[in-house]
Amino acid sequence: MLSKSQARAFFLGGTFLFGAIFVFLTIDTLRQNDTRTNAQNLTEDVLKGKEIWEKNNCMGCHTLLGEGAYYAPDLTKVVERRGVSWIDVFLDDPQAMFPGERKMVKYNFTKEEKGQVIAFLDWVGKIDANGWPPKPNIPIGSITTAAPPQTTANVVKVSQPEKFSQICVACHAVGGKGGSVGPALDHVGSKFDADYLNRWLVDPQVIKPGTNMPKLPLSDTERKDIVTYLSALK
């Protein structure tokens, strides 16, 4: 049993000790605040993107840094996971990228507004949040589907274009890796010639009206690289 003087000393000593710890942690937090919150990289586009985010109540479905609703995916690291090109296409028509699956509203953003939303999400993704959110066990780019049957035919090795790995793998699989929204493309070069593949990428709706595949914003060089790659998948 403590005497009154001992109890008083214990109380005052504990108060001083934990008060000092609190002051130290507060000062340390303020010292790191600018760099850890990525405040030094705030730009006009980031601020405009945040306005668009709030105006459309995106947190009614999504979370950022764990805050928001859990109806739709957390978008804290979405730019790192998906890449700018994929998000740019996705925002044009979310349901076209995942027909029958996505319920996200088509907002009809202008090109400038899409750039601002992406700038905001990119800025959020670079906040030092002590490892939040945890990385998924299976990276987005390595989602696997059933492996294609083995054949004895010679396969021409052509490296996968960057644009293909940024956008196309979200819906299509090659070698068992990729999405399952669209058909696997392992043997597409045996089914269609380069001219057909090129016309398809220029505007899928012209070739097959009503198709779920969206028209992708590809430059002539990017489209040519993808056609060359697909033509080699035999």
Short mmCIF file of C-alpha atoms in Angstrom, two decimals:
data_model
loop_
_atom_site.label_atom_id
_atom_site.label_comp_id
_atom_site.label_asym_id
_atom_site.label_seq_id
_atom_site.Cartn_x
_atom_site.Cartn_y
_atom_site.Cartn_z
CA MET A 1 0.00 0.00 0.00
CA LEU A 2 1.40 3.38 -0.99
CA SER A 3 1.51 6.21 1.47
CA LYS A 4 -0.07 9.55 0.53
CA SER A 5 3.30 11.06 -0.35
CA GLN A 6 4.25 8.02 -2.45
CA ALA A 7 0.91 8.04 -4.25
CA ARG A 8 1.31 11.77 -4.93
CA ALA A 9 4.83 11.23 -6.28
CA PHE A 10 3.66 8.30 -8.41
CA PHE A 11 0.80 10.37 -9.85
CA LEU A 12 2.93 13.44 -10.55
CA GLY A 13 5.78 11.37 -11.98
CA GLY A 14 3.46 9.40 -14.27
CA THR A 15 1.70 12.56 -15.39
CA PHE A 16 5.00 14.27 -16.21
CA LEU A 17 6.39 11.20 -18.00
CA PHE A 18 3.37 10.56 -20.21
CA GLY A 19 2.86 14.29 -20.77
CA ALA A 20 6.44 14.51 -22.02
CA ILE A 21 5.87 11.52 -24.32
CA PHE A 22 2.72 13.15 -25.68
CA VAL A 23 4.53 16.44 -26.37
CA PHE A 24 7.41 14.59 -28.05
CA LEU A 25 5.07 12.59 -30.30
CA THR A 26 3.13 15.76 -31.20
CA ILE A 27 6.31 17.62 -32.17
CA ASP A 28 7.58 14.59 -34.12
CA THR A 29 4.27 14.31 -35.99
CA LEU A 30 4.29 18.00 -36.92
CA ARG A 31 7.92 17.73 -38.03
CA GLN A 32 7.11 14.90 -40.44
CA ASN A 33 3.71 16.20 -41.48
CA ASP A 34 4.62 17.88 -44.79
CA THR A 35 6.73 15.06 -46.21
CA ARG A 36 4.54 12.19 -45.03
CA THR A 37 1.29 13.76 -46.21
CA ASN A 38 2.83 14.58 -49.60
CA ALA A 39 1.69 18.17 -49.09
CA GLN A 40 4.71 19.52 -50.98
CA ASN A 41 3.36 17.98 -54.20
CA LEU A 42 -0.08 19.57 -54.12
CA THR A 43 -0.81 21.07 -57.53
CA GLU A 44 -3.77 22.84 -59.08
CA ASP A 45 -4.77 19.63 -60.88
CA VAL A 46 -4.69 17.69 -57.60
CA LEU A 47 -6.94 20.25 -55.92
CA LYS A 48 -9.34 20.25 -58.88
CA GLY A 49 -9.38 16.46 -58.82
CA LYS A 50 -10.29 16.51 -55.12
CA GLU A 51 -13.17 18.90 -55.90
CA ILE A 52 -14.45 16.48 -58.57
CA TRP A 53 -14.07 13.58 -56.11
CA GLU A 54 -16.13 15.37 -53.47
CA LYS A 55 -18.70 16.82 -55.91
CA ASN A 56 -19.54 13.34 -57.22
CA ASN A 57 -19.50 11.79 -53.72
CA CYS A 58 -17.00 9.12 -54.77
CA MET A 59 -16.49 8.19 -51.11
CA GLY A 60 -20.10 7.04 -51.08
CA CYS A 61 -18.77 3.87 -52.75
CA HIS A 62 -14.96 3.94 -52.52
CA THR A 63 -12.43 4.36 -49.72
CA LEU A 64 -9.24 6.41 -49.61
CA LEU A 65 -6.72 5.61 -46.86
CA GLY A 66 -9.39 3.38 -45.34
CA GLU A 67 -11.98 6.16 -45.06
CA GLY A 68 -15.25 5.98 -46.98
CA ALA A 69 -17.72 3.31 -48.03
CA TYR A 70 -16.78 -0.30 -48.73
CA TYR A 71 -19.15 -0.94 -51.62
CA ALA A 72 -16.40 -0.48 -54.23
CA PRO A 73 -12.60 -1.02 -54.15
CA ASP A 74 -10.21 1.08 -52.10
CA LEU A 75 -8.49 3.54 -54.46
CA THR A 76 -5.54 4.60 -52.30
CA LYS A 77 -3.01 2.86 -54.57
CA VAL A 78 -5.13 2.51 -57.71
CA VAL A 79 -2.68 4.42 -59.94
CA GLU A 80 0.16 2.17 -58.81
CA ARG A 81 -1.95 -0.96 -59.36
CA ARG A 82 -3.64 -0.12 -62.64
CA GLY A 83 -1.64 2.66 -64.26
CA VAL A 84 -2.71 5.99 -65.74
CA SER A 85 -3.63 4.61 -69.19
CA TRP A 86 -6.01 1.99 -67.80
CA ILE A 87 -7.77 4.46 -65.48
CA ASP A 88 -8.12 6.97 -68.32
CA VAL A 89 -9.94 4.38 -70.46
CA PHE A 90 -11.97 3.05 -67.52
CA LEU A 91 -13.36 6.48 -66.63
CA ASP A 92 -14.75 6.87 -70.17
CA ASP A 93 -17.16 3.98 -69.61
CA PRO A 94 -16.69 1.77 -66.51
CA GLN A 95 -19.26 -0.84 -67.54
CA ALA A 96 -17.69 -1.26 -70.98
CA MET A 97 -14.50 -2.46 -69.30
CA PHE A 98 -16.40 -4.95 -67.11
CA PRO A 99 -19.75 -5.62 -68.83
CA GLY A 100 -22.38 -6.96 -66.48
CA GLU A 101 -20.14 -6.52 -63.45
CA ARG A 102 -19.45 -2.88 -62.69
CA LYS A 103 -22.20 -0.64 -61.38
CA MET A 104 -20.13 2.54 -61.44
CA VAL A 105 -21.85 5.56 -62.97
CA LYS A 106 -20.61 6.89 -66.30
CA TYR A 107 -19.79 10.48 -65.41
CA ASN A 108 -18.88 11.76 -68.89
CA PHE A 109 -15.77 13.52 -67.62
CA THR A 110 -13.89 15.72 -70.05
CA LYS A 111 -10.28 14.83 -70.86
CA GLU A 112 -9.14 17.61 -68.53
CA GLU A 113 -11.36 16.39 -65.69
CA LYS A 114 -10.10 12.81 -66.08
CA GLY A 115 -6.55 14.09 -65.86
CA GLN A 116 -7.39 15.99 -62.68
CA VAL A 117 -9.06 12.96 -61.04
CA ILE A 118 -6.05 10.82 -61.92
CA ALA A 119 -3.67 13.49 -60.59
CA PHE A 120 -5.59 13.49 -57.28
CA LEU A 121 -5.55 9.69 -57.00
CA ASP A 122 -1.85 9.61 -57.88
CA TRP A 123 -1.15 12.20 -55.17
CA VAL A 124 -3.11 10.20 -52.58
CA GLY A 125 -1.22 7.04 -53.53
CA LYS A 126 2.09 8.71 -52.68
CA ILE A 127 1.08 9.66 -49.14
CA ASP A 128 3.23 7.81 -46.59
CA ALA A 129 0.53 5.84 -44.79
CA ASN A 130 2.80 3.32 -43.05
CA GLY A 131 2.06 0.56 -45.53
CA TRP A 132 -1.68 1.11 -45.86
CA PRO A 133 -3.41 -0.40 -47.68
CA PRO A 134 -1.75 -3.82 -47.53
CA LYS A 135 -0.74 -5.18 -50.91
CA PRO A 136 -3.06 -7.90 -52.31
CA ASN A 137 -1.82 -11.47 -52.17
CA ILE A 138 -2.29 -11.72 -55.94
CA PRO A 139 -1.12 -8.66 -57.90
CA ILE A 140 -3.67 -7.23 -60.37
CA GLY A 141 -1.45 -7.92 -63.35
CA SER A 142 -1.00 -11.59 -62.52
CA ILE A 143 -4.60 -12.75 -62.18
CA THR A 144 -4.68 -16.14 -63.80
CA THR A 145 -7.25 -17.95 -65.84
CA ALA A 146 -7.27 -21.51 -67.04
CA ALA A 147 -4.07 -22.27 -68.92
CA PRO A 148 -4.49 -22.73 -72.67
CA PRO A 149 -4.07 -26.23 -74.09
CA GLN A 150 -0.52 -27.15 -75.09
CA THR A 151 0.18 -27.47 -78.77
CA THR A 152 3.16 -28.61 -80.77
CA ALA A 153 2.98 -25.64 -83.15
CA ASN A 154 5.88 -23.23 -83.26
CA VAL A 155 5.18 -20.05 -81.34
CA VAL A 156 6.85 -16.82 -82.36
CA LYS A 157 8.18 -14.98 -79.32
CA VAL A 158 7.23 -11.30 -79.40
CA SER A 159 7.50 -9.11 -76.32
CA GLN A 160 4.22 -7.83 -74.90
CA PRO A 161 3.77 -4.11 -75.69
CA GLU A 162 3.57 -1.77 -72.71
CA LYS A 163 0.12 -0.52 -73.69
CA PHE A 164 -1.17 -4.10 -73.88
CA SER A 165 0.08 -4.85 -70.36
CA GLN A 166 -1.42 -1.59 -69.09
CA ILE A 167 -4.91 -1.94 -70.54
CA CYS A 168 -5.67 -5.14 -72.42
CA VAL A 169 -4.74 -7.62 -69.67
CA ALA A 170 -7.55 -6.21 -67.52
CA CYS A 171 -10.02 -8.03 -69.78
CA HIS A 172 -8.01 -10.57 -71.80
CA ALA A 173 -5.63 -13.35 -70.82
CA VAL A 174 -2.51 -14.57 -72.59
CA GLY A 175 -0.74 -17.69 -71.36
CA GLY A 176 -3.21 -18.00 -68.50
CA LYS A 177 -2.45 -14.54 -67.10
CA GLY A 178 -4.88 -11.64 -67.34
CA GLY A 179 -8.59 -10.94 -67.02
CA SER A 180 -11.53 -13.09 -67.99
CA VAL A 181 -14.01 -10.44 -69.11
CA GLY A 182 -13.04 -10.90 -72.75
CA PRO A 183 -11.82 -14.03 -74.55
CA ALA A 184 -8.29 -15.36 -74.12
CA LEU A 185 -6.01 -14.21 -76.94
CA ASP A 186 -3.53 -17.09 -77.02
CA HIS A 187 -4.36 -18.10 -80.61
CA VAL A 188 -5.86 -14.89 -81.95
CA GLY A 189 -3.10 -14.61 -84.57
CA SER A 190 -4.30 -17.89 -86.12
CA LYS A 191 -7.89 -16.68 -86.33
CA PHE A 192 -7.45 -13.16 -87.72
CA ASP A 193 -4.92 -11.48 -89.96
CA ALA A 194 -3.10 -8.25 -89.14
CA ASP A 195 -5.42 -6.11 -91.25
CA TYR A 196 -8.51 -7.34 -89.40
CA LEU A 197 -6.84 -6.88 -85.99
CA ASN A 198 -5.83 -3.35 -86.93
CA ARG A 199 -9.36 -2.44 -88.05
CA TRP A 200 -10.76 -3.98 -84.88
CA LEU A 201 -8.50 -1.86 -82.68
CA VAL A 202 -9.32 1.29 -84.64
CA ASP A 203 -13.02 0.93 -83.77
CA PRO A 204 -14.48 -2.38 -82.52
CA GLN A 205 -18.07 -1.13 -82.99
CA VAL A 206 -17.57 -0.73 -86.74
CA ILE A 207 -16.49 -4.37 -87.06
CA LYS A 208 -19.01 -5.78 -84.60
CA PRO A 209 -21.80 -3.38 -83.57
CA GLY A 210 -22.85 -3.86 -79.96
CA THR A 211 -19.59 -5.47 -78.85
CA ASN A 212 -18.61 -4.88 -75.24
CA MET A 213 -15.07 -3.88 -76.13
CA PRO A 214 -14.53 -0.12 -75.86
CA LYS A 215 -12.66 1.96 -78.40
CA LEU A 216 -9.18 2.39 -76.95
CA PRO A 217 -7.22 5.65 -77.20
CA LEU A 218 -4.23 4.19 -79.03
CA SER A 219 -1.71 6.05 -81.12
CA ASP A 220 -0.79 4.61 -84.53
CA THR A 221 2.50 3.29 -83.10
CA GLU A 222 0.82 1.71 -80.07
CA ARG A 223 -1.83 0.06 -82.25
CA LYS A 224 0.83 -1.26 -84.66
CA ASP A 225 2.83 -2.75 -81.78
CA ILE A 226 -0.25 -4.50 -80.37
CA VAL A 227 -1.23 -5.84 -83.81
CA THR A 228 2.28 -7.22 -84.30
CA TYR A 229 2.11 -8.89 -80.90
CA LEU A 230 -1.36 -10.37 -81.43
CA SER A 231 -0.45 -11.61 -84.90
CA ALA A 232 2.36 -13.66 -83.35
CA LEU A 233 0.00 -15.44 -80.93
CA LYS A 234 -0.55 -18.64 -82.91
#
